[in-house]
Amino acid sequence: MTLKACTLYARNDLRVDEIEKPDRQGCEVLVAVSHGGICGSDLHYFQHGGFGPVRVREPLILGHEISGTVLEVPPEAGELAIGDKVAVSPSRPCHTCHHCSREEFQHCENMRFLGSARTFPHVQGGFRSQICVPAEQCHRVGAGTSLAHAACAEPLAVCLHAALQAGDLAGKKVLVTGAGPIGALCVAVAARGGADEIIVTDLFDFTLSKALQMGATGGINVRTSPHDLEKYCAERGLFDVVFECSAAAPAILGAIAAVRPRGTIVQVGVAGSLNLPINAIVGKEITFQGTHRFHPEFAEAVALIDSKAIDVSPILTQTFSVDDAISAFEAATQRESAVKVQLIFNP
Ligand SMILES: [Zn+2]
Ligand SMILES: [Zn+2]
């Protein structure tokens, strides 16, 4: 059987290469990758060759949202067995640096995150037929759980970590700006957290319809109905919590206007420098809170998917064979018709 990898050589130069069977070292587990979800960061690498100061400087196998089946296990791999279905966490902190010693693993100085060009040599990613990963990165799911669903554990973990920043959501009015995969999964987390009202905004009716299926109570198309959010700006803002998932300046400004005094905006989307009305942030005592990746939340995300407490199927909009990786990446950029696009490596 030919093993393949989806490798980025430079901006807009994505190739499906044949690869050798990876060599399993020590306590690593060999996984036959089943599904790989294309993330916004993969698209950034593909379209722009990186983001911010992060640049692709050598061929990089993309991908960090993967699931698969265990092919080989070392004796010390705990409960894992050949044939187990697993979600693979892309997060590998060093466990020894200052941040790790404070259990803030997402800030690890020596983080080796799958499919990342932040360090050089780059950490090669998971868009390949087979991968070796430490056993601690393999989270088993039940035989009845779809591997397509299991591959959504990573973005769901991002949203669980974001929700942690906002505190208890029970009974709250929540705004989610941006109905891509992260926005839609933030909706699901808010719904599960008992939020009373969950309004989601986006530029496209298609993505809004998916967010409604994930548990939003209302959707606003800010392109076709730009004034519909205004009623939530009454009394200096009505939302208790905003998950800002678009990283678009108008959405961030809208969030500042629509959050209530002493409310919280969790900035999930990553943007560069922006002009923000500091007077409003100060005057309304807004908590403007960042959130970065996740660590323990990955296991929690796997459990929620495995138990079907959160059903991710509405956001899975397209699936492509790895051989059609370029079409898959192009489909993923079409926000009017795609939420989460996945590659399949071992049909
Ligand atoms: Zn991701
Ligand atoms: Zn560390």
Coordinates of C-alpha atoms and ligand atoms in Angstrom, one line a residue:
M1 CA 0.0 0.0 0.0
T2 CA 1.3 3.5 -0.9
L3 CA 1.6 5.8 2.0
K4 CA 0.8 9.5 1.3
A5 CA 1.4 12.9 2.9
C6 CA -0.1 16.2 2.2
T7 CA 2.9 18.5 2.2
L8 CA 3.2 22.3 1.7
Y9 CA 6.4 23.3 -0.1
A10 CA 5.6 27.0 -0.3
R11 CA 2.6 29.3 -0.6
N12 CA 0.0 27.7 -2.9
D13 CA 2.4 24.8 -3.5
L14 CA 0.7 21.8 -1.8
R15 CA 1.6 18.4 -3.0
V16 CA 0.5 14.8 -2.2
D17 CA 3.8 13.0 -1.7
E18 CA 4.5 9.3 -1.3
I19 CA 6.2 8.6 2.0
E20 CA 8.0 5.8 3.7
K21 CA 6.4 3.9 6.6
P22 CA 7.4 6.0 9.7
D23 CA 9.8 4.4 12.2
R24 CA 8.2 3.9 15.6
Q25 CA 10.5 5.0 18.4
G26 CA 10.4 3.9 22.0
C27 CA 7.0 4.5 23.5
E28 CA 5.4 5.8 20.4
V29 CA 2.2 4.4 18.9
L30 CA 1.9 3.9 15.1
V31 CA -1.5 5.2 13.9
A32 CA -3.2 4.7 10.5
V33 CA -4.7 8.1 10.1
S34 CA -8.3 8.0 9.0
H35 CA -9.6 11.6 9.0
G36 CA -7.9 15.0 9.1
G37 CA -9.8 18.2 9.4
I38 CA -8.6 21.3 7.6
C39 CA -8.2 24.1 10.1
G40 CA -7.9 27.9 9.5
S41 CA -4.2 27.7 10.3
D42 CA -3.7 25.0 7.5
L43 CA -5.5 27.4 5.1
H44 CA -3.2 30.2 6.2
Y45 CA -0.1 28.2 5.5
F46 CA -1.6 27.2 2.1
Q47 CA -2.8 30.6 1.0
H48 CA -0.1 32.8 2.6
G49 CA 2.8 30.5 3.5
G50 CA 2.3 31.2 7.2
F51 CA 0.7 33.9 9.5
G52 CA 2.2 36.8 11.4
P53 CA 6.0 36.1 11.9
V54 CA 5.5 32.3 11.3
R55 CA 6.7 31.3 7.9
V56 CA 7.0 27.9 6.2
R57 CA 10.8 27.5 5.7
E58 CA 11.0 23.8 4.7
P59 CA 8.4 21.3 3.4
L60 CA 5.7 21.0 6.0
I61 CA 3.2 18.2 6.3
L62 CA 0.1 20.1 7.4
G63 CA -2.6 19.0 9.7
H64 CA -3.3 18.7 13.4
E65 CA -7.0 17.6 13.6
I66 CA -6.6 13.9 13.1
S67 CA -8.1 10.5 14.1
G68 CA -7.2 7.0 13.2
T69 CA -6.7 3.4 14.2
V70 CA -3.8 2.0 16.2
L71 CA -1.5 -0.2 14.1
E72 CA 1.4 -0.9 16.5
V73 CA 1.8 -0.3 20.2
P74 CA 4.7 -0.6 22.6
P75 CA 4.2 -2.7 25.7
E76 CA 4.2 0.5 27.9
A77 CA 1.4 2.1 26.0
G78 CA -1.1 1.5 28.8
E79 CA -4.5 0.4 27.8
L80 CA -4.1 1.0 24.1
A81 CA -4.3 -2.0 21.8
I82 CA -3.9 -2.7 18.1
G83 CA -7.2 -1.8 16.3
D84 CA -8.3 0.8 18.8
K85 CA -9.9 3.9 17.3
V86 CA -8.2 7.1 18.6
A87 CA -8.3 10.9 18.4
V88 CA -4.8 12.2 18.3
S89 CA -4.0 15.3 20.4
P90 CA -1.6 17.6 18.5
S91 CA -0.4 19.1 21.7
R92 CA 3.0 17.9 23.0
P93 CA 4.3 20.2 25.8
C94 CA 7.7 19.5 27.4
H95 CA 6.4 19.1 31.0
T96 CA 9.6 20.8 32.3
C97 CA 9.6 24.5 31.4
H98 CA 8.4 27.3 33.6
H99 CA 4.9 27.4 32.1
C100 CA 4.5 23.6 32.2
S101 CA 5.5 23.6 35.9
R102 CA 2.5 25.9 36.4
E103 CA 0.4 23.5 34.4
E104 CA -0.2 26.1 31.7
F105 CA 0.8 23.6 29.1
Q106 CA -0.7 25.6 26.2
H107 CA 2.1 28.2 26.8
C108 CA 4.9 25.6 26.9
E109 CA 8.2 27.2 25.7
N110 CA 9.1 24.0 23.9
M111 CA 5.7 23.0 22.5
R112 CA 5.8 20.5 19.7
F113 CA 2.4 21.1 18.1
L114 CA 1.6 18.9 15.1
G115 CA 1.9 20.6 11.7
S116 CA 3.4 23.8 13.0
A117 CA 6.1 26.0 11.5
R118 CA 6.6 28.0 14.7
T119 CA 9.9 26.2 15.4
F120 CA 12.6 25.1 13.0
P121 CA 12.9 22.3 12.0
H122 CA 9.1 22.4 11.8
V123 CA 7.0 19.9 13.6
Q124 CA 5.6 17.8 10.8
G125 CA 1.8 17.3 10.9
G126 CA -0.8 14.6 10.7
F127 CA -2.1 14.8 7.1
R128 CA -0.5 11.5 6.2
S129 CA -1.4 7.8 5.9
Q130 CA 0.5 6.8 9.0
I131 CA 2.0 8.7 11.9
C132 CA 4.0 7.9 15.1
V133 CA 2.9 9.7 18.2
P134 CA 3.6 9.3 21.9
A135 CA 0.9 7.1 23.6
E136 CA -0.2 10.1 25.8
Q137 CA -1.4 11.9 22.6
C138 CA -3.7 9.0 21.7
H139 CA -7.2 9.2 23.2
R140 CA -9.3 6.2 22.6
V141 CA -12.9 6.4 21.4
G142 CA -15.5 3.6 21.4
A143 CA -15.8 1.2 18.4
G144 CA -19.2 2.9 17.6
T145 CA -17.8 6.4 17.4
S146 CA -17.2 7.8 13.9
L147 CA -13.5 8.7 13.2
A148 CA -14.8 11.7 11.3
H149 CA -16.4 12.9 14.5
A150 CA -13.3 12.0 16.6
A151 CA -11.2 14.2 14.3
C152 CA -13.2 17.2 15.6
A153 CA -11.8 16.8 19.1
E154 CA -9.1 19.4 18.5
P155 CA -11.4 22.3 17.5
L156 CA -13.9 21.3 20.2
A157 CA -11.0 21.4 22.7
V158 CA -10.2 25.0 21.6
C159 CA -13.8 26.0 22.3
L160 CA -13.9 24.3 25.7
H161 CA -10.8 26.2 26.7
A162 CA -12.4 29.4 25.4
A163 CA -15.5 28.7 27.4
L164 CA -13.4 28.2 30.5
Q165 CA -12.3 31.9 30.1
A166 CA -16.0 33.0 30.3
G167 CA -17.0 31.1 33.4
D168 CA -20.4 29.7 34.1
L169 CA -22.7 30.1 31.0
A170 CA -25.9 28.9 32.6
G171 CA -28.7 31.3 32.0
K172 CA -26.5 33.7 30.1
K173 CA -27.1 35.6 26.9
V174 CA -24.3 34.7 24.6
L175 CA -23.2 36.2 21.3
V176 CA -20.9 34.1 18.9
T177 CA -19.4 36.2 16.1
G178 CA -18.4 34.0 13.1
A179 CA -20.1 30.7 12.3
G180 CA -17.1 28.8 11.0
P181 CA -16.1 25.5 12.7
I182 CA -14.9 27.3 15.9
G183 CA -17.9 29.5 16.1
A184 CA -20.3 26.6 15.5
L185 CA -18.5 24.5 18.2
C186 CA -18.6 27.5 20.6
V187 CA -22.3 27.5 20.1
A188 CA -22.5 23.8 21.0
V189 CA -20.4 24.4 24.1
A190 CA -22.6 27.4 25.2
A191 CA -25.8 25.3 24.6
R192 CA -24.4 22.5 26.6
G193 CA -23.4 25.0 29.3
G194 CA -27.0 26.0 29.7
A195 CA -26.9 29.4 28.0
D196 CA -30.3 31.0 27.8
E197 CA -29.9 32.7 24.5
I198 CA -27.2 32.1 21.8
I199 CA -27.1 34.5 18.9
V200 CA -24.6 33.8 16.1
T201 CA -23.5 36.2 13.4
D202 CA -21.9 35.5 10.1
L203 CA -21.8 36.7 6.5
F204 CA -23.4 33.6 5.0
D205 CA -26.8 31.9 5.6
F206 CA -25.2 28.5 5.0
T207 CA -22.9 28.7 7.9
L208 CA -25.6 30.3 10.1
S209 CA -27.9 27.4 9.3
K210 CA -25.2 25.0 10.6
A211 CA -24.8 27.0 13.8
L212 CA -28.5 26.9 14.4
Q213 CA -28.3 23.1 14.1
M214 CA -25.5 23.2 16.7
G215 CA -27.8 24.9 19.2
A216 CA -27.9 28.6 18.4
T217 CA -31.3 30.2 19.2
G218 CA -30.9 32.9 16.6
G219 CA -28.7 33.8 13.6
I220 CA -28.0 37.2 12.1
N221 CA -26.5 37.6 8.6
V222 CA -24.6 40.8 9.2
R223 CA -24.0 41.2 5.4
T224 CA -27.7 41.2 4.4
S225 CA -29.2 42.4 7.7
P226 CA -26.5 44.7 9.1
H227 CA -28.9 46.4 11.6
D228 CA -30.3 43.3 13.3
L229 CA -27.6 43.3 16.0
E230 CA -28.5 46.9 17.0
K231 CA -31.4 45.8 19.3
Y232 CA -28.8 44.0 21.4
C233 CA -26.9 47.2 21.9
A234 CA -29.7 48.8 23.9
E235 CA -29.0 49.7 27.5
R236 CA -25.3 49.8 26.6
G237 CA -25.3 46.2 25.6
L238 CA -27.3 43.0 26.5
F239 CA -24.9 40.1 26.1
D240 CA -23.2 38.7 29.1
V241 CA -20.6 36.8 27.1
V242 CA -19.3 37.1 23.5
F243 CA -17.1 34.5 21.8
E244 CA -15.5 36.5 19.0
C245 CA -14.5 33.9 16.5
S246 CA -14.2 35.9 13.3
A247 CA -11.2 38.1 14.0
A248 CA -12.9 40.7 11.7
A249 CA -12.6 44.3 12.9
P250 CA -16.4 45.1 12.4
A251 CA -17.3 42.0 14.5
I252 CA -15.0 43.0 17.3
L253 CA -16.4 46.5 17.3
G254 CA -19.9 45.1 17.3
A255 CA -19.0 42.8 20.2
I256 CA -17.8 45.8 22.3
A257 CA -21.1 47.6 21.5
A258 CA -23.3 44.7 22.3
V259 CA -21.7 43.2 25.4
R260 CA -23.2 44.5 28.7
P261 CA -21.3 46.6 31.2
R262 CA -19.0 44.2 33.1
G263 CA -19.6 41.5 30.4
T264 CA -16.8 39.4 28.9
I265 CA -15.5 39.2 25.4
V266 CA -13.5 36.0 24.8
Q267 CA -11.3 36.7 21.7
V268 CA -11.0 33.4 20.0
G269 CA -10.1 34.5 16.5
V270 CA -6.6 35.7 15.9
A271 CA -6.1 39.1 14.4
G272 CA -3.2 41.5 14.0
S273 CA -3.2 45.1 15.2
L274 CA -6.6 46.9 15.3
N275 CA -7.9 50.2 16.4
L276 CA -10.2 49.5 19.4
P277 CA -12.4 52.0 21.4
I278 CA -10.5 51.7 24.7
N279 CA -13.0 54.3 26.2
A280 CA -15.8 51.7 25.7
I281 CA -13.8 48.9 27.2
V282 CA -12.9 51.0 30.2
G283 CA -16.2 52.7 30.6
K284 CA -18.2 49.5 30.4
E285 CA -15.7 47.6 32.5
I286 CA -15.5 44.9 29.8
T287 CA -13.3 41.9 30.4
F288 CA -11.4 41.5 27.1
Q289 CA -10.1 38.0 27.4
G290 CA -7.7 36.0 25.1
T291 CA -7.7 32.3 24.8
H292 CA -5.0 30.1 23.3
R293 CA -5.3 26.4 22.3
F294 CA -6.0 23.9 25.1
H295 CA -4.4 21.1 26.9
P296 CA -6.5 19.1 29.4
E297 CA -9.6 20.0 27.4
F298 CA -8.6 17.6 24.6
A299 CA -9.6 14.6 26.7
E300 CA -12.9 16.4 27.7
A301 CA -13.6 17.0 24.0
V302 CA -13.0 13.4 23.1
A303 CA -15.4 12.3 25.9
L304 CA -18.1 14.7 24.8
I305 CA -17.9 13.4 21.2
D306 CA -17.6 9.8 22.3
S307 CA -20.6 10.0 24.5
K308 CA -22.5 11.9 21.8
A309 CA -23.2 14.7 24.3
I310 CA -22.1 17.0 21.5
D311 CA -23.0 15.9 18.0
V312 CA -20.5 17.5 15.5
S313 CA -22.2 16.1 12.4
P314 CA -23.8 19.3 11.2
I315 CA -20.5 21.0 10.7
L316 CA -18.9 18.2 8.6
T317 CA -19.8 19.6 5.2
Q318 CA -17.3 18.0 2.8
T319 CA -14.9 15.0 2.7
F320 CA -12.2 14.4 0.1
S321 CA -9.6 11.7 -0.5
V322 CA -6.0 12.8 0.2
D323 CA -5.4 12.5 -3.5
D324 CA -7.8 15.4 -4.0
A325 CA -6.2 17.5 -1.2
I326 CA -5.9 20.6 -3.4
S327 CA -9.7 20.5 -4.1
A328 CA -10.3 20.0 -0.4
F329 CA -8.2 23.1 0.5
E330 CA -10.0 25.1 -2.2
A331 CA -13.4 23.9 -0.9
A332 CA -12.4 24.9 2.6
T333 CA -11.8 28.5 1.5
Q334 CA -15.4 28.7 0.2
R335 CA -17.0 30.0 3.4
E336 CA -20.4 30.3 1.7
S337 CA -20.6 26.5 1.3
A338 CA -18.2 24.9 3.8
V339 CA -17.7 24.7 7.5
K340 CA -15.4 21.8 8.3
V341 CA -13.7 20.0 5.4
Q342 CA -12.0 16.7 6.1
L343 CA -9.4 14.6 4.2
I344 CA -9.6 10.8 4.3
F345 CA -6.3 8.9 4.3
N346 CA -7.3 5.3 4.8
P347 CA -10.7 4.6 3.2
Ligands
ZN1 ZN -7.4 23.3 14.4
ZN2 ZN 7.0 23.2 28.6

